[in-house]
Each structure stands twice: as C-alpha cells, then as structure tokens.
XYZ file of C-alpha atoms in Angstrom:
329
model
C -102.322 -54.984 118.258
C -104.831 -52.888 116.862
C -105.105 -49.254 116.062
C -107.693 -46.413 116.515
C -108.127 -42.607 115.457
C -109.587 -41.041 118.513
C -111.986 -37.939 118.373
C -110.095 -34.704 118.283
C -110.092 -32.795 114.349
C -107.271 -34.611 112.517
C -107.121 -37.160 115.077
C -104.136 -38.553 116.004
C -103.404 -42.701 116.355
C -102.572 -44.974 119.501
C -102.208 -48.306 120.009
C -104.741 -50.683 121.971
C -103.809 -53.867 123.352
C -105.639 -57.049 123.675
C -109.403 -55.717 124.599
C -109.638 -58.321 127.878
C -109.182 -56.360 130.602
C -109.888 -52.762 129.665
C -111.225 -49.978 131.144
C -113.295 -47.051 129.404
C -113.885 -43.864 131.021
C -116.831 -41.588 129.184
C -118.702 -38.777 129.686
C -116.447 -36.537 131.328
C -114.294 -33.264 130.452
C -110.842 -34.410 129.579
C -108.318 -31.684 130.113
C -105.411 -33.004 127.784
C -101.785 -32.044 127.022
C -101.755 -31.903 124.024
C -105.008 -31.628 122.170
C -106.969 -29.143 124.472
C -110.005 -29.713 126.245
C -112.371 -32.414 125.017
C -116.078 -32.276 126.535
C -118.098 -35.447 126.544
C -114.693 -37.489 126.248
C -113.774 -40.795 126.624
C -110.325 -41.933 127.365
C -109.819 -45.819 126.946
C -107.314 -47.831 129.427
C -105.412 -51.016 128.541
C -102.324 -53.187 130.479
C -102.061 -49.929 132.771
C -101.571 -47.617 129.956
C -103.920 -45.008 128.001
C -104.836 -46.705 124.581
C -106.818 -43.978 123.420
C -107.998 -40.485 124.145
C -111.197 -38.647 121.991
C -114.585 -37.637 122.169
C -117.869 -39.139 122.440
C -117.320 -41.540 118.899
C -114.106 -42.853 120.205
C -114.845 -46.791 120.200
C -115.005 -48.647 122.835
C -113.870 -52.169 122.466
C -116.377 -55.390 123.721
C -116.351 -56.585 126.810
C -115.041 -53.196 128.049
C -115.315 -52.333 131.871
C -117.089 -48.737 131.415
C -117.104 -45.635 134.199
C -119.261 -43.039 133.715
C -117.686 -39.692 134.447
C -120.736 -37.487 133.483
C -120.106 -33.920 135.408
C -116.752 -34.699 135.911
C -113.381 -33.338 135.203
C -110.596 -35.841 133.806
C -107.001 -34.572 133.794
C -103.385 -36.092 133.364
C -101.894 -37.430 136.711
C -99.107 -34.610 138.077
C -95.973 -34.983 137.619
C -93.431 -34.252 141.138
C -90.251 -32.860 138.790
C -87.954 -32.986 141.707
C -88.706 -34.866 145.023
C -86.915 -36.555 147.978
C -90.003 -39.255 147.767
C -88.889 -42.802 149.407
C -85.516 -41.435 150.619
C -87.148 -40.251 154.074
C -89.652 -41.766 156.410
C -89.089 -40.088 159.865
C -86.667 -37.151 159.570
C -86.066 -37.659 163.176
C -84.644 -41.240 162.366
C -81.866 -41.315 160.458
C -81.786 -45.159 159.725
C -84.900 -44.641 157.689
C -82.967 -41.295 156.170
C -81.316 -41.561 152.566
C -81.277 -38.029 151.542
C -77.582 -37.457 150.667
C -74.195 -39.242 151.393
C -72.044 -36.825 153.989
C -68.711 -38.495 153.117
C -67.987 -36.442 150.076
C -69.825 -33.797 148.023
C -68.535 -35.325 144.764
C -70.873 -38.545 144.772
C -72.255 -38.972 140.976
C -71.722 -42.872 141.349
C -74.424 -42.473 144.168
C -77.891 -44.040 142.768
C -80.654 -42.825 144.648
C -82.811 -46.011 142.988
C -80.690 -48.160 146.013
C -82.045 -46.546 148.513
C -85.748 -45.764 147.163
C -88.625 -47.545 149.706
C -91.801 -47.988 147.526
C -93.393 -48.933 150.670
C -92.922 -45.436 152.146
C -96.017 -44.164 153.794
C -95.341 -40.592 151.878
C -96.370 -42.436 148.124
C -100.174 -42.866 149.109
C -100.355 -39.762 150.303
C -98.882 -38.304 147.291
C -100.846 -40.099 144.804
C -104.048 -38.921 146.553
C -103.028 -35.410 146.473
C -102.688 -36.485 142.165
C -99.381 -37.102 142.189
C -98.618 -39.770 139.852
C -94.760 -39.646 138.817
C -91.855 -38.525 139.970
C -88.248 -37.656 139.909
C -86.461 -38.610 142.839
C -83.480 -36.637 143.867
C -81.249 -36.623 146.680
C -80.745 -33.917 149.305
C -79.460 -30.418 147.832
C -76.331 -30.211 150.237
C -73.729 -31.755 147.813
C -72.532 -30.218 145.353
C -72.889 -33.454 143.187
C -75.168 -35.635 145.401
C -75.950 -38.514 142.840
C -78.489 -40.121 139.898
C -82.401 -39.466 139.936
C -84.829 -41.702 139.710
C -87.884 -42.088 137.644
C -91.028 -43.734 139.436
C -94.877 -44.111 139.684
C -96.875 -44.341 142.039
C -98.197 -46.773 141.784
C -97.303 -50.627 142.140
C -96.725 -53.302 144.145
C -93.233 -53.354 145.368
C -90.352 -50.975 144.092
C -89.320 -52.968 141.013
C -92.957 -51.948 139.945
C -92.559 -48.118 140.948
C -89.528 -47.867 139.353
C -89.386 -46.827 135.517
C -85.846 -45.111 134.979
C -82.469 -45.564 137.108
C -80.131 -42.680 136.725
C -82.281 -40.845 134.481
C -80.398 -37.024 135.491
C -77.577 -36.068 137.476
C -78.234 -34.019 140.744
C -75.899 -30.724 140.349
C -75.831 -27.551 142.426
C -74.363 -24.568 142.959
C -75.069 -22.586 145.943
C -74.160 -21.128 149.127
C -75.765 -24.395 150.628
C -72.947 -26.607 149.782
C -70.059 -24.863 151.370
C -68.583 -27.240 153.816
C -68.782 -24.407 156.957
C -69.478 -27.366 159.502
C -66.185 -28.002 160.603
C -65.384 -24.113 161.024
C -68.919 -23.235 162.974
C -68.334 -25.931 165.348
C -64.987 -25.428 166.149
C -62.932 -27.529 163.927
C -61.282 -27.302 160.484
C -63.071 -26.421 157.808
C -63.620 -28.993 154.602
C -63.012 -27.919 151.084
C -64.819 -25.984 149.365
C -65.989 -23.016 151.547
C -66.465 -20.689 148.963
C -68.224 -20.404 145.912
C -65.024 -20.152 144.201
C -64.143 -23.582 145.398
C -67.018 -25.346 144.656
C -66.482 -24.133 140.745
C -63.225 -25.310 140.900
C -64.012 -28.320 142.171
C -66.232 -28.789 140.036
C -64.269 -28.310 136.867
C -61.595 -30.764 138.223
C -64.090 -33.310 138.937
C -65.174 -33.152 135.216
C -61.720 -32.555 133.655
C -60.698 -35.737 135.766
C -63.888 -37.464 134.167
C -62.634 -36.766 130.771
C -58.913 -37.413 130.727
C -60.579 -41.155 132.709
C -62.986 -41.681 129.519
C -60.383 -41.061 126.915
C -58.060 -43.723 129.181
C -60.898 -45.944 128.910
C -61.553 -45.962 125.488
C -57.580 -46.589 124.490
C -56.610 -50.067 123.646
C -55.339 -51.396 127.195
C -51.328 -52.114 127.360
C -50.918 -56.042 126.764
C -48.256 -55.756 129.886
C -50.341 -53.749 131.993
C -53.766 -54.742 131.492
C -56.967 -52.601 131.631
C -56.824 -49.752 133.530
C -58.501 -49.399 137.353
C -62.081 -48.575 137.068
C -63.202 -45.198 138.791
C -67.184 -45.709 139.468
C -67.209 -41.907 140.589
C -65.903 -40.909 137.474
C -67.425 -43.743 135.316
C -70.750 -42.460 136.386
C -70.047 -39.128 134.500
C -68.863 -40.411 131.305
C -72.912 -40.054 129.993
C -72.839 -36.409 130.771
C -69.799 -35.515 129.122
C -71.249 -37.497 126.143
C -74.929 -35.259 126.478
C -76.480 -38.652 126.429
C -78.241 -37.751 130.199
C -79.224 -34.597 131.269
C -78.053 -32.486 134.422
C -80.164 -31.014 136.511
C -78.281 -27.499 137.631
C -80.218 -26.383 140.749
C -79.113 -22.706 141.420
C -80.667 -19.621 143.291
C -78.985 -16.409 142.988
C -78.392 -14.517 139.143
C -74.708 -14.911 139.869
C -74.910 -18.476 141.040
C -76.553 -19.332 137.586
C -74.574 -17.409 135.468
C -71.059 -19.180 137.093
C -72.795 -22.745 137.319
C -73.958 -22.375 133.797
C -70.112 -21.673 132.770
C -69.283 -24.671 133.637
C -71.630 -26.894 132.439
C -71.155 -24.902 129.146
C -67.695 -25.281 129.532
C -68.065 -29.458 129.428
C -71.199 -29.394 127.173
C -73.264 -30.402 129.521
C -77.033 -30.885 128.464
C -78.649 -28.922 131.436
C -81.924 -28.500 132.771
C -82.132 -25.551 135.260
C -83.582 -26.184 138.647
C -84.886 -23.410 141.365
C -83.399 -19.777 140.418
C -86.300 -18.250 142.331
C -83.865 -15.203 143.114
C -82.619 -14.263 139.643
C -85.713 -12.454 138.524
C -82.584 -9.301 137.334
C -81.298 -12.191 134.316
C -84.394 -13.651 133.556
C -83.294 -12.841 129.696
C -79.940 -14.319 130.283
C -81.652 -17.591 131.508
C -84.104 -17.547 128.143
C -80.516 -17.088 126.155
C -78.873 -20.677 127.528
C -82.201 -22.302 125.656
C -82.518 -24.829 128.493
C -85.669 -25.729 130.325
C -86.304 -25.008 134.337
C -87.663 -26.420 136.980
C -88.993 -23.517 138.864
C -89.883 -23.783 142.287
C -90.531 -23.580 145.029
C -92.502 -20.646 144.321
C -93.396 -20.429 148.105
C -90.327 -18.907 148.648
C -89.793 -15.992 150.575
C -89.004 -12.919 148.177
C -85.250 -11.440 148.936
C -85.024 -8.276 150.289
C -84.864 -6.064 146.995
C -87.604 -7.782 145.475
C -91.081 -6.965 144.788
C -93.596 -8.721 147.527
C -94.891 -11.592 143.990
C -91.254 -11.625 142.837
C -90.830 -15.565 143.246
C -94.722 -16.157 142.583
C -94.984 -14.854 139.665
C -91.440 -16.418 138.507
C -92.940 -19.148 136.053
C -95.704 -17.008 134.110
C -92.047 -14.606 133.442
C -89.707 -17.084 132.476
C -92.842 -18.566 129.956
C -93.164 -15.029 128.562
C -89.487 -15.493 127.357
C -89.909 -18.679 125.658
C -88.637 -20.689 128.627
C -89.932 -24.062 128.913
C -90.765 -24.493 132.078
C -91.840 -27.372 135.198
C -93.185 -26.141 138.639
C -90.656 -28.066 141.266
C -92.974 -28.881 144.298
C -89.798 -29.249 147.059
C-alpha cells in the first residue's frame, strides 16, 4: 500500500493499491464533495475504488490506463436515498413483486436483501440515468415494513451489488397504513384504522421489544433453558440500542410531530423521510437535530399551500441547519 497527497491546498491523503490495473482519468472538471470544484483534475481508480482525487500534479502511477476527459465534467455517482430498486419487475405480476409483506404491518424481521434481484432490468437503467447506489426499501404501506438494503450498481450477480444488509429500519406513520381494506370492501376492518392505533401499536411493538431484550440478556433458568427466540422482536433489539438508524417516513406536521414522540420516546436514532406537507413546523423539524430525506418534491402542493410549497421544501429545511437528502420515490 502506498500513499499520495492529491492536489487540492492542504491536500488531504488516500490510499492506492497495487498500480496493475488502474485507471486515471485527467483533464476534466471534477465537481467533488468535499473539496469544491477542481479544474484540470485528475481522479485516479484502483480495485473499483477512487485512490486519489487532485489536480493536474496528482501522480499517476506506471503502467496506468489513462482517459482523457478534456472539456468534460466529472462528478460523484448519485446516490437513490430511498428506492424500491430490485423488489419489482412488472407491477402487473405479482410473482416478480416484493414490495411489502401483507400478512402483518409489524414486519422488522423482514430483510428486503432476500428478495433483492440484481438482475432486474430497472439497475441499468438507473445507473445510466447516474445512479450509482442505493437504499432499498420496501413498500410504504406497513407501518413497519422491514430492513433496507445498501447496493451498487454495479456487479455481476447480487452478492456483488450488495454492500450492507439491514443497514435502517423502514418506519412510517401515515394515513397510508390504516388497514381500511377490510371495511371498504365489505368486511371487517384490521387493526389499526386510525392514527391513534398505529401509535399505539407502535409503542407496544417496541415496549414488547424491550421487556424481550432484557429477557434475553438474563442468565437463562438451568430448569427451563433459554428462552424462545422472537425474530420480529430480535430484529429491533439494534434500534433500541441506537446502533442502526430508523428511517421515519411521515407527511403531514402532525404526523411528524406524533411519530417523532415515539421514536423519542424509545431513543430511537431517526432519520426523517418525506414531510413534504409540514412546511407550518419546518422549525420544529430543525429542533429534533435529525437529518431528512426530502422528497418527492414532485408532489402535488396541499390545498393551503403556496403553488412551490413542496419544491422549494429542501433549499427551507437547509436554511435551518437541516441536513438534508433529495428521496427520488
């Protein structure tokens, strides 16, 4: 392993692997995260991986396969922050349709890395359109619908694509997960119908999670052995530690403001997802210090809300401080 200072003031170090193999791209305008824009850059590729970024002095190891950019623009790959991305081929089919389980809306032991298919004809598509990562989440219409998944887009089967199992929780809080099927077609309804019940379910579902844990973590009765493992509530133990985060999707001021009791209730490290209707608490959101996934800002404004209301919903949550990722569902 060898290391190299690459070209922006100060410079800052990355490490390069074996030089067979790599690829140099130079002369182009490298729009970077982190160190603004560099003109006349060179970025410097190794195993699959970006071994250094800088400007025209940045060396270039031997043997080198070089590209010449010149007139070009070079910028990071996008990142998809929430996406149903090899969970859906035909929506018309629904053998080829892994969006959510129906069974239950409590489903955290659900892994949505199971059901991923790399070979989806959706990936190429995506990565054309610059898509190079993504989180995959299931369908919005539990309430808890199961683990994301980190992938690229790249790669030759799904073991490749695949880069994080169960790297967030799916969570949400809206008038979407109401089980009204039952009632609207003539039958019972299914708890929760309300928002009310979906809160409390929730809080059971986590207060069940920790009594579980603390079970688990007793020494186990010589007589009566180990306790029964839960895998629904197992699969929550991370949460309640703040070791993963949960991602809170929410629409409405109110439905934020009640979802976010919760999860403050348990601790819960949260990442916000959606509120394109809460423009009225948009100081309330930058008090809970958590970031958002905002989106999608193609939204249709409600109907007291300016015509740019939900457009214009990022560049206001950044003027508060709000850290924030555009969520391209």
């Amino acid at each position: 392993m060898t290391s190299h200072r690459v070209g922006p003031p100060g410079g800052f170090k990355v490490q390069m692997d074996n030089p067979a193999g790599i690829v140099a791209i130079t002369g182009g305008r490298l729009l970077t995260v982190s160190h603004g824009v560099i003109e006349n850059g060179v970025i410097v590729l190794s195993g699959g991986k970006i071994a250094a970024v800088g400007g025209p002095r940045t060396a270039i190891p031997a043997g080198a396969h070089v590209v010449d950019a010149k007139g070009m623009t070079v910028y990071p790959g996008l990142v998809d922050a929430e996406t149903n991305l090899g969970l859906i081929e035909v929506e018309a089919d629904q053998a080829s349709n892994d969006l959510a389980e129906p069974s239950d809306e409590i489903m955290p032991q659900m892994h949505v890395a199971d059901a991923f298919h790399g070979e989806s004809v959706r990936v190429p598509v995506a990565r054309l359109n610059g898509v190079t990562n993504a989180i995959v989440a299931p369908a919005s219409e539990d309430s808890m619908a199961g683990q994301d998944a980190f992938i690229q887009l790249y790669g030759r089967d799904r073991d490749q694509m695949i880069l994080g199992r169960d790297v967030a929780l799916a969570m949400n809080f809206s008038g979407e997960q109401r089980r009204l099927g039952g009632r609207r077609s003539g039958g019972t309804p299914k708890y929760p119908t309300t928002r009310m019940g979906l809160a409390t379910q929730l809080r059971q579902t986590f207060l069940d999670a920790q009594n579980y844990m603390e079970t688990m973590e007793k020494k186990p009765d010589e007589k009566k052995g180990p306790p029964k493992r839960d895998l629904k509530l197992e699969a929550l133990i991370p949460y309640l530690k703040g070791e993963k985060p949960v991602v809170l999707g929410a629409h409405e001021g109110y439905e934020v403001e009640v979802a976010m009791e919760v999860a403050q209730e348990f601790h819960l490290k949260v990442i916000l997802s959606h509120v394109e209707h809460s423009q009225e608490m948009l100081d309330k959101i930058a008090s809970y210090h958590v970031p958002v996934i905002v989106g999608p800002i193609y939204t249709a404004p409600a109907a007291n809300q300016r015509y740019d209301a939900v457009f214009s919903l990022p560049a206001q949550l950044q003027k508060r401080g709000v850290k924030i990722a555009p969520g391209f569902v």
